[in-house]
Tab-separated table of C-alpha atoms and ligand atoms in Angstrom:
chain	number	residue	atom	x	y	z
Z	1	UNK	CA	-8.037	-38.215	-10.415
Z	2	UNK	CA	-6.530	-34.726	-10.476
Z	3	UNK	CA	-7.920	-31.815	-8.494
Z	4	UNK	CA	-8.308	-28.414	-10.184
Z	5	UNK	CA	-8.611	-25.308	-8.016
Z	6	UNK	CA	-9.068	-21.659	-8.923
Z	7	UNK	CA	-7.217	-19.306	-6.555
Z	8	UNK	CA	-8.093	-15.609	-6.249
Z	9	UNK	CA	-5.950	-12.944	-4.576
Z	10	UNK	CA	-7.166	-9.364	-4.054
Z	11	UNK	CA	-5.805	-8.314	-0.657
Z	12	UNK	CA	-3.860	-5.235	-1.718
Z	13	UNK	CA	-3.117	-3.759	-5.136
Z	14	UNK	CA	-2.685	-6.846	-7.328
Z	15	UNK	CA	-5.654	-8.673	-8.815
Z	16	UNK	CA	-4.582	-12.226	-9.464
Z	17	UNK	CA	-6.113	-15.565	-10.478
Z	18	UNK	CA	-4.373	-18.924	-10.776
Z	19	UNK	CA	-5.329	-22.459	-11.681
Z	20	UNK	CA	-3.610	-25.331	-9.927
Z	21	UNK	CA	-3.744	-29.004	-10.890
Z	22	UNK	CA	-2.814	-30.833	-7.680
Z	23	UNK	CA	0.457	-29.108	-6.739
Z	24	UNK	CA	1.319	-27.831	-10.240
Z	25	UNK	CA	0.434	-24.333	-11.352
Z	26	UNK	CA	-1.197	-24.238	-14.804
Z	27	UNK	CA	-1.636	-20.459	-14.913
Z	28	UNK	CA	-0.943	-17.487	-12.668
Z	29	UNK	CA	-2.248	-14.187	-14.025
Z	30	UNK	CA	-1.497	-10.928	-12.219
Z	31	UNK	CA	-2.902	-7.484	-13.040
Z	32	UNK	CA	-0.777	-4.821	-11.347
Z	33	UNK	CA	-2.427	-1.532	-10.542
Z	34	UNK	CA	-0.374	1.248	-12.130
Z	35	UNK	CA	-2.709	3.841	-10.628
Z	36	UNK	CA	-0.787	3.951	-7.280
Z	37	UNK	CA	2.640	4.723	-8.767
Z	38	UNK	CA	2.504	8.468	-8.219
Z	39	UNK	CA	1.057	8.358	-4.715
Z	40	UNK	CA	4.011	6.746	-2.906
Z	41	UNK	CA	1.760	3.952	-1.636
Z	42	UNK	CA	-1.481	2.108	-2.263
Z	43	UNK	CA	-4.644	4.233	-2.240
Z	44	UNK	CA	-7.351	1.872	-0.863
Z	45	UNK	CA	-10.293	3.508	-2.693
Z	46	UNK	CA	-8.534	3.266	-6.040
Z	47	UNK	CA	-7.405	-0.296	-5.318
Z	48	UNK	CA	-10.965	-1.612	-4.755
Z	49	UNK	CA	-12.181	0.004	-7.964
Z	50	UNK	CA	-9.326	-1.421	-9.986
Z	51	UNK	CA	-10.046	-4.888	-8.559
Z	52	UNK	CA	-13.657	-4.543	-9.743
Z	53	UNK	CA	-12.437	-3.754	-13.248
Z	54	UNK	CA	-9.792	-6.483	-13.342
Z	55	UNK	CA	-11.291	-9.478	-11.638
Z	56	UNK	CA	-13.391	-10.986	-14.455
Z	57	UNK	CA	-10.786	-10.552	-17.242
Z	58	UNK	CA	-8.036	-11.900	-14.971
Z	59	UNK	CA	-10.051	-15.032	-14.120
Z	60	UNK	CA	-11.030	-15.578	-17.766
Z	61	UNK	CA	-7.383	-15.297	-18.815
Z	62	UNK	CA	-6.296	-17.710	-16.079
Z	63	UNK	CA	-8.815	-20.312	-17.317
Z	64	UNK	CA	-7.750	-19.808	-20.935
Z	65	UNK	CA	-4.040	-20.076	-20.145
Z	66	UNK	CA	-4.616	-23.230	-18.099
Z	67	UNK	CA	-6.613	-24.621	-21.026
Z	68	UNK	CA	-9.391	-25.826	-18.799
Z	69	UNK	CA	-13.127	-25.241	-18.702
Z	70	UNK	CA	-14.671	-23.745	-15.565
Z	71	UNK	CA	-16.786	-26.902	-15.200
Z	72	UNK	CA	-13.606	-28.848	-14.448
Z	73	UNK	CA	-12.924	-26.843	-11.265
Z	74	UNK	CA	-13.226	-28.793	-8.014
Z	75	UNK	CA	-13.131	-25.794	-5.682
Z	76	UNK	CA	-12.481	-22.084	-5.448
Z	77	UNK	CA	-9.972	-20.619	-2.980
Z	78	UNK	CA	-9.763	-16.929	-2.111
Z	79	UNK	CA	-7.837	-14.609	0.205
Z	80	UNK	CA	-9.979	-13.811	3.225
Z	81	UNK	CA	-7.366	-11.577	4.942
Z	82	UNK	CA	-5.345	-9.801	6.148
Z	83	UNK	CA	-5.393	-6.860	3.752
Z	84	UNK	CA	-7.392	-3.834	2.677
Z	85	UNK	CA	-11.044	-4.474	3.428
Z	86	UNK	CA	-12.419	-2.932	0.234
Z	87	UNK	CA	-9.975	-4.941	-1.868
Z	88	UNK	CA	-10.684	-8.185	-0.004
Z	89	UNK	CA	-14.434	-7.697	-0.442
Z	90	UNK	CA	-14.078	-7.785	-4.237
Z	91	UNK	CA	-12.315	-11.189	-4.249
Z	92	UNK	CA	-14.509	-12.580	-1.456
Z	93	UNK	CA	-17.786	-11.589	-3.131
Z	94	UNK	CA	-16.681	-12.958	-6.465
Z	95	UNK	CA	-15.470	-16.252	-4.950
Z	96	UNK	CA	-18.704	-16.739	-3.017
Z	97	UNK	CA	-20.931	-16.075	-6.022
Z	98	UNK	CA	-18.835	-18.247	-8.302
Z	99	UNK	CA	-18.800	-21.166	-5.841
Z	100	UNK	CA	-22.554	-20.828	-5.381
Z	101	UNK	CA	-23.208	-20.636	-9.116
Z	102	UNK	CA	-20.943	-23.583	-9.912
Z	103	UNK	CA	-22.046	-25.554	-6.851
Z	104	UNK	CA	-18.457	-26.271	-5.790
Z	105	UNK	CA	-16.766	-25.868	-2.374
Z	106	UNK	CA	-15.379	-22.557	-1.181
Z	107	UNK	CA	-12.000	-22.396	0.605
Z	108	UNK	CA	-10.815	-19.341	2.514
Z	109	UNK	CA	-7.088	-18.679	2.663
Z	110	UNK	CA	-4.950	-16.558	4.961
Z	111	UNK	CA	-2.629	-14.380	2.878
Z	112	UNK	CA	0.414	-14.832	5.151
Z	113	UNK	CA	0.001	-18.574	5.386
Z	114	UNK	CA	-0.246	-18.629	1.610
Z	115	UNK	CA	3.042	-16.741	1.152
Z	116	UNK	CA	4.732	-19.505	3.186
Z	117	UNK	CA	2.863	-22.397	1.556
Z	118	UNK	CA	3.912	-21.180	-1.910
Z	119	UNK	CA	6.987	-23.331	-1.231
Z	120	UNK	CA	4.861	-26.437	-1.787
Z	121	UNK	CA	4.180	-25.613	-5.443
Z	122	UNK	CA	6.059	-28.316	-7.302
Z	123	UNK	CA	6.258	-27.091	-10.892
Z	124	UNK	CA	9.774	-27.519	-12.288
Z	125	UNK	CA	10.309	-30.332	-9.749
Z	126	UNK	CA	11.511	-27.829	-7.193
Z	127	UNK	CA	12.638	-29.136	-3.780
Z	128	UNK	CA	10.097	-28.581	-1.036
Z	129	UNK	CA	11.012	-27.901	2.604
Z	130	UNK	CA	10.530	-30.504	5.319
Z	131	UNK	CA	8.874	-29.683	8.653
Z	132	UNK	CA	9.949	-28.003	10.826
Z	133	UNK	CA	11.495	-25.116	8.923
Z	134	UNK	CA	11.894	-21.379	9.465
Z	135	UNK	CA	10.345	-18.915	7.069
Z	136	UNK	CA	11.241	-15.241	6.883
Z	137	UNK	CA	8.047	-13.630	5.622
Z	138	UNK	CA	8.871	-10.145	4.430
Z	139	UNK	CA	6.345	-8.052	2.555
Z	140	UNK	CA	4.986	-4.531	2.387
Z	141	UNK	CA	2.695	-5.191	5.336
Z	142	UNK	CA	4.456	-7.861	7.379
Z	143	UNK	CA	7.894	-8.927	8.591
Z	144	UNK	CA	8.033	-12.097	10.600
Z	145	UNK	CA	10.194	-15.087	11.374
Z	146	UNK	CA	7.811	-18.032	11.414
Z	147	UNK	CA	8.477	-21.491	12.821
Z	148	UNK	CA	6.555	-23.730	10.429
Z	149	UNK	CA	5.715	-26.993	12.202
Z	150	UNK	CA	3.118	-28.194	9.715
Z	151	UNK	CA	1.007	-26.833	6.838
Z	152	UNK	CA	-1.416	-25.178	9.221
Z	153	UNK	CA	0.649	-25.006	12.412
Z	154	UNK	CA	2.800	-21.882	12.256
Z	155	UNK	CA	4.274	-19.969	15.185
Z	156	UNK	CA	5.566	-16.401	14.912
Z	157	UNK	CA	8.855	-16.312	16.838
Z	158	UNK	CA	10.021	-12.863	15.761
Z	159	UNK	CA	8.530	-9.802	14.131
Z	160	UNK	CA	9.001	-6.124	13.479
Z	161	UNK	CA	7.848	-3.835	16.243
Z	162	UNK	CA	7.108	-0.999	13.804
Z	163	UNK	CA	7.521	-0.844	10.008
Z	164	UNK	CA	7.598	-3.922	7.779
Z	165	UNK	CA	10.753	-4.579	5.734
Z	166	UNK	CA	8.954	-3.710	2.491
Z	167	UNK	CA	7.727	-0.491	4.061
Z	168	UNK	CA	11.326	0.379	4.980
Z	169	UNK	CA	12.254	-0.043	1.306
Z	170	UNK	CA	9.181	1.866	0.102
Z	171	UNK	CA	9.627	4.765	2.535
Z	172	UNK	CA	13.355	5.095	1.811
Z	173	UNK	CA	12.562	5.124	-1.899
Z	174	UNK	CA	9.949	7.835	-1.363
Z	175	UNK	CA	12.544	9.970	0.476
Z	176	UNK	CA	14.690	9.750	-2.682
Z	177	UNK	CA	11.712	10.591	-4.916
Z	178	UNK	CA	11.527	7.094	-6.417
Z	179	UNK	CA	8.120	5.679	-7.413
Z	180	UNK	CA	6.093	3.066	-5.512
Z	181	UNK	CA	6.786	0.203	-4.929
Z	182	UNK	CA	10.260	1.312	-3.893
Z	183	UNK	CA	11.832	-2.094	-3.185
Z	184	UNK	CA	12.473	-3.075	-6.816
Z	185	UNK	CA	13.669	0.492	-7.591
Z	186	UNK	CA	16.215	0.443	-4.764
Z	187	UNK	CA	17.312	-3.047	-5.793
Z	188	UNK	CA	17.847	-1.817	-9.365
Z	189	UNK	CA	19.940	1.298	-8.576
Z	190	UNK	CA	21.826	-0.493	-5.772
Z	191	UNK	CA	23.376	-2.872	-8.287
Z	192	UNK	CA	25.481	0.024	-9.594
Z	193	UNK	CA	26.286	1.477	-6.154
Z	194	UNK	CA	28.693	0.984	-3.260
Z	195	UNK	CA	26.955	-0.551	-0.202
Z	196	UNK	CA	29.680	0.823	2.083
Z	197	UNK	CA	29.407	4.422	0.865
Z	198	UNK	CA	27.156	5.489	3.758
Z	199	UNK	CA	26.386	3.785	7.041
Z	200	UNK	CA	23.293	3.987	9.187
Z	201	UNK	CA	22.922	3.030	12.883
Z	202	UNK	CA	21.873	-0.534	13.514
Z	203	UNK	CA	18.657	-0.874	15.574
Z	204	UNK	CA	19.151	-2.609	18.937
Z	205	UNK	CA	16.046	-4.670	19.641
Z	206	UNK	CA	15.958	-7.631	22.021
Z	207	UNK	CA	15.289	-11.230	21.067
Z	208	UNK	CA	14.133	-12.128	17.582
Z	209	UNK	CA	12.093	-8.971	17.052
Z	210	UNK	CA	13.404	-6.123	14.969
Z	211	UNK	CA	12.636	-2.537	14.028
Z	212	UNK	CA	12.970	-0.374	10.945
Z	213	UNK	CA	11.545	2.988	11.928
Z	214	UNK	CA	14.826	4.302	13.434
Z	215	UNK	CA	16.706	3.312	10.308
Z	216	UNK	CA	14.193	5.102	8.112
Z	217	UNK	CA	14.377	8.251	10.261
Z	218	UNK	CA	18.179	8.330	10.197
Z	219	UNK	CA	18.070	7.878	6.411
Z	220	UNK	CA	15.567	10.749	6.162
Z	221	UNK	CA	17.721	13.095	8.288
Z	222	UNK	CA	20.890	12.089	6.472
Z	223	UNK	CA	19.369	12.861	3.059
Z	224	UNK	CA	17.728	16.072	4.293
Z	225	UNK	CA	20.969	17.388	5.857
Z	226	UNK	CA	22.961	16.627	2.728
Z	227	UNK	CA	20.363	18.245	0.486
Z	228	UNK	CA	20.904	21.493	2.428
Z	229	UNK	CA	24.567	21.398	1.393
Z	230	UNK	CA	24.045	20.152	-2.147
Z	231	UNK	CA	20.663	20.248	-3.862
Z	232	UNK	CA	21.787	17.556	-6.298
Z	233	UNK	CA	22.849	15.185	-3.495
Z	234	UNK	CA	20.258	12.508	-4.302
Z	235	UNK	CA	20.834	12.583	-8.059
Z	236	UNK	CA	24.615	12.463	-7.660
Z	237	UNK	CA	24.557	9.658	-5.078
Z	238	UNK	CA	21.439	7.673	-5.973
Z	239	UNK	CA	23.206	4.363	-6.610
Z	240	UNK	CA	25.292	4.562	-3.424
Z	241	UNK	CA	22.309	5.671	-1.315
Z	242	UNK	CA	20.263	2.741	-2.622
Z	243	UNK	CA	23.080	0.224	-2.085
Z	244	UNK	CA	23.752	1.503	1.450
Z	245	UNK	CA	20.153	1.510	2.686
Z	246	UNK	CA	19.567	-1.874	1.055
Z	247	UNK	CA	22.579	-3.306	2.896
Z	248	UNK	CA	21.340	-1.852	6.212
Z	249	UNK	CA	17.822	-3.325	5.822
Z	250	UNK	CA	19.054	-6.749	4.691
Z	251	UNK	CA	21.586	-6.881	7.562
Z	252	UNK	CA	18.827	-6.383	10.127
Z	253	UNK	CA	16.821	-9.246	8.606
Z	254	UNK	CA	19.798	-11.600	8.275
Z	255	UNK	CA	21.067	-11.081	11.829
Z	256	UNK	CA	17.757	-12.075	13.407
Z	257	UNK	CA	17.252	-14.955	11.025
Z	258	UNK	CA	20.695	-16.351	11.869
Z	259	UNK	CA	19.922	-16.027	15.552
Z	260	UNK	CA	16.566	-17.815	15.087
Z	261	UNK	CA	18.303	-20.639	13.240
Z	262	UNK	CA	20.834	-21.031	16.076
Z	263	UNK	CA	18.231	-20.901	18.835
Z	264	UNK	CA	15.818	-23.319	17.151
Z	265	UNK	CA	18.592	-25.495	15.772
Z	266	UNK	CA	16.890	-25.463	12.370
Z	267	UNK	CA	18.882	-25.115	9.162
Z	268	UNK	CA	16.064	-25.367	6.657
Z	269	UNK	CA	15.370	-21.719	5.893
Z	270	UNK	CA	12.713	-20.383	3.531
Z	271	UNK	CA	11.812	-16.847	2.520
Z	272	UNK	CA	8.488	-15.528	1.322
Z	273	UNK	CA	6.727	-12.259	0.523
Z	274	UNK	CA	7.541	-9.390	-1.798
Z	275	UNK	CA	10.910	-8.511	-0.257
Z	276	UNK	CA	12.162	-12.050	-0.933
Z	277	UNK	CA	12.581	-10.837	-4.517
Z	278	UNK	CA	15.467	-8.696	-3.258
Z	279	UNK	CA	18.721	-9.705	-4.916
Z	280	UNK	CA	21.035	-8.917	-1.973
Z	281	UNK	CA	18.841	-10.837	0.475
Z	282	UNK	CA	18.830	-13.820	-1.901
Z	283	UNK	CA	22.607	-13.680	-2.285
Z	284	UNK	CA	23.226	-13.514	1.481
Z	285	UNK	CA	20.887	-16.427	2.129
Z	286	UNK	CA	22.583	-18.527	-0.523
Z	287	UNK	CA	26.007	-17.688	0.934
Z	288	UNK	CA	24.851	-19.156	4.248
Z	289	UNK	CA	24.351	-22.551	2.610
Z	290	UNK	CA	28.105	-22.838	2.478
Z	291	UNK	CA	28.937	-20.751	5.550
Z	292	UNK	CA	26.397	-22.156	8.012
Z	293	UNK	CA	25.194	-25.365	6.369
Z	294	UNK	CA	21.712	-23.963	5.645
Z	295	UNK	CA	19.365	-25.427	3.076
Z	296	UNK	CA	17.694	-22.382	1.612
Z	297	UNK	CA	14.317	-22.283	-0.151
Z	298	UNK	CA	13.739	-19.261	-2.351
Z	299	UNK	CA	10.435	-19.024	-4.225
Z	300	UNK	CA	10.284	-18.592	-7.961
Z	301	UNK	CA	10.255	-14.880	-8.740
Z	302	UNK	CA	6.571	-14.803	-9.766
Z	303	UNK	CA	5.539	-16.376	-6.432
Z	304	UNK	CA	7.308	-13.793	-4.254
Z	305	UNK	CA	5.112	-10.709	-4.590
Z	306	UNK	CA	1.347	-11.064	-4.252
Z	307	UNK	CA	-0.019	-13.759	-6.539
Z	308	UNK	CA	-2.894	-16.220	-6.698
Z	309	UNK	CA	-0.682	-19.282	-7.220
Z	310	UNK	CA	0.029	-19.237	-3.482
Z	311	UNK	CA	-3.713	-19.027	-2.779
Z	312	UNK	CA	-4.355	-21.963	-5.108
Z	313	UNK	CA	-1.697	-24.210	-3.472
Z	314	UNK	CA	-3.059	-23.385	-0.005
Z	315	UNK	CA	-6.547	-24.140	-1.339
Z	316	UNK	CA	-5.312	-27.490	-2.615
Z	317	UNK	CA	-3.670	-28.382	0.733
Z	318	UNK	CA	-6.929	-27.538	2.522
Z	319	UNK	CA	-9.018	-29.409	-0.048
Z	320	UNK	CA	-6.956	-32.538	0.677
Z	321	UNK	CA	-7.788	-32.145	4.368
Z	322	UNK	CA	-11.462	-31.347	3.690
Z	323	UNK	CA	-11.144	-27.869	5.200
Z	324	UNK	CA	-13.866	-25.761	3.589
Z	325	UNK	CA	-15.596	-22.503	4.448
Z	326	UNK	CA	-19.129	-21.279	4.102
Z	327	UNK	CA	-20.983	-18.368	2.570
Z	328	UNK	CA	-21.114	-16.520	5.907
Z	329	UNK	CA	-17.374	-15.869	6.287
Z	330	UNK	CA	-16.346	-12.218	6.010
Z	331	UNK	CA	-12.918	-10.732	5.222
Z	332	UNK	CA	-10.565	-9.695	8.029
Z	333	UNK	CA	-8.236	-6.717	7.692
Z	334	UNK	CA	-5.727	-7.579	10.426
Z	335	UNK	CA	-3.703	-10.671	11.131
Z	336	UNK	CA	-5.466	-13.163	13.386
Z	337	UNK	CA	-3.595	-14.418	16.461
Z	338	UNK	CA	-0.662	-12.666	18.093
Z	339	UNK	CA	1.913	-15.431	18.078
Z	340	UNK	CA	0.382	-17.839	15.597
Z	341	UNK	CA	-0.766	-17.530	12.036
Z	342	UNK	CA	-4.409	-18.432	12.447
Z	343	UNK	CA	-6.937	-18.598	9.698
Z	344	UNK	CA	-9.900	-20.414	11.187
L	1	KG4	O1	4.114	-9.483	-0.687
L	1	KG4	P1	3.919	-8.185	-1.389
L	1	KG4	O2	3.744	-8.198	-2.880
L	1	KG4	O3	2.680	-7.425	-0.840
L	1	KG4	C1	2.318	-7.399	0.502
L	1	KG4	O4	1.671	-8.361	0.968
L	1	KG4	O5	2.724	-6.398	1.155
L	1	KG4	O6	5.148	-7.264	-1.007
L	1	KG4	C2	5.307	-5.983	-1.544
L	1	KG4	C3	6.580	-5.374	-0.989
L	1	KG4	C4	6.742	-3.896	-1.330
L	1	KG4	O7	7.043	-3.200	-0.140
L	1	KG4	C5	7.910	-3.884	-2.314
L	1	KG4	O8	8.665	-2.699	-2.258
L	1	KG4	C6	8.707	-5.081	-1.841
L	1	KG4	O9	7.727	-6.051	-1.521
L	1	KG4	N1	9.616	-5.582	-2.888
L	1	KG4	C7	10.968	-5.538	-2.793
L	1	KG4	C8	11.476	-6.058	-4.010
L	1	KG4	N2	10.430	-6.425	-4.799
L	1	KG4	C9	9.295	-6.129	-4.083
L	1	KG4	N3	11.752	-5.098	-1.806
L	1	KG4	C10	13.089	-5.149	-2.010
L	1	KG4	N4	13.662	-5.623	-3.147
L	1	KG4	C11	12.906	-6.085	-4.165
L	1	KG4	N5	13.475	-6.544	-5.279
L	2	ZN	ZN1	1.763	-10.375	0.338
C-alpha cells in the first residue's frame, strides 16, 4: 500500500506544501513572498504575516494538484528548524493542529537535512546517490560540505566561517543595487558578461572551511572606488561585474569541494540549497565528471530553493523508520550540533 505524506515548509520567506506518494512527488506548491524584494533581504515580521496568509491556500492547492483527499494522508511532516522563529511557528502550529484534527502522525524535519535528502525524490526515474556521498549545501543561510553516511547520519566536514554562499551573492547584488534575492539576478546578468574582467583576492582559509566576507568587502571597495571615478560604473559594467563576482564565489566553493573529495576519497558529489541553482556552479560540477571521474547529483530546479517536496521526502524516510514527533516539540532557530546535522 502506498504512503501519502503532506510536507510543509515555512522556515524563511517561502510558504510551501507538497504531497508525496512514497518517493514520488505529486504536487509541490510554493508561494514566494514578493514583499521582501525592496528591502535587500527578508524582513522577519513581514515573512510571518505572509505565511499566515498563504498557508491554507497553499495546502489546499497542493491537495488539489495531487488529486487526493486529505483523508488519504498517512502523516504530516513540517520544518521544525533552523530558520526564522516567527515563520517556523506558522508551519509548526498548522502541522500540529492538522495532525491532531486528522488523528495522523506528526513528523518534524530539519531543513538542512531535507535539502540533502531531496536527492532521494525519484520522480522522472532520477538516479539517487549511494552512501557515503558528499553534499555541498549552499543556501542563503548555510554553506557546508557534508559527509552523508546514511539518511540520518550526516557529518559537517567543512563550512563557512562567516557569510553563507547565498549571502555573498545577495550582498554583492545589493552593492550593485539589484533586488533580493540577488543570486538569480547575478546569474542572469553574468551570462552576458566576461568572468575575467575583474579579479578579487581569493580567501585563504585552512582545511575545508571557507570564508566570503573578505570577498564581499573587496567587491564593495572596488565598486565604491570606481563609482568615485565614474558614476555610471555599475550600469556600464553590470554584466562583467556579475560574471566576475560569480566566478570568484563559485571558485571558492569548488576548490574546497575538490579537496574534500580527494581527502575522503569520495567521488559521488551532490549539491543542495538555493545556490545549487547557479548555472556556473552546475557547469563546473558537471565538467568534473569528465575531469575527475565524479558522479554528480544536481537536484531538479524546483527542489533547489526552499520547497516542501524536500520536507515530504524526509517525512517519508522517517515514516518508514517509524520516527515520529509529538505535540510538545517547538521550533529551533539555529542549527543543532556543531559538526553533525542533528534533528532529534
Ligand atoms: O535554500 P534557499 O532557498 O533558502 C535558504 O535556506 O537560505 O536559498 C536561497 C539563496 C539566496 O541567497 C539566493 O540568492 C540563492 O539561494 N540563489 C542563487 C541562485 N538562485 C538562488 N544563488 C546563485 N545563483 C542562483 N541562480
Ligand atoms: Zn533552504
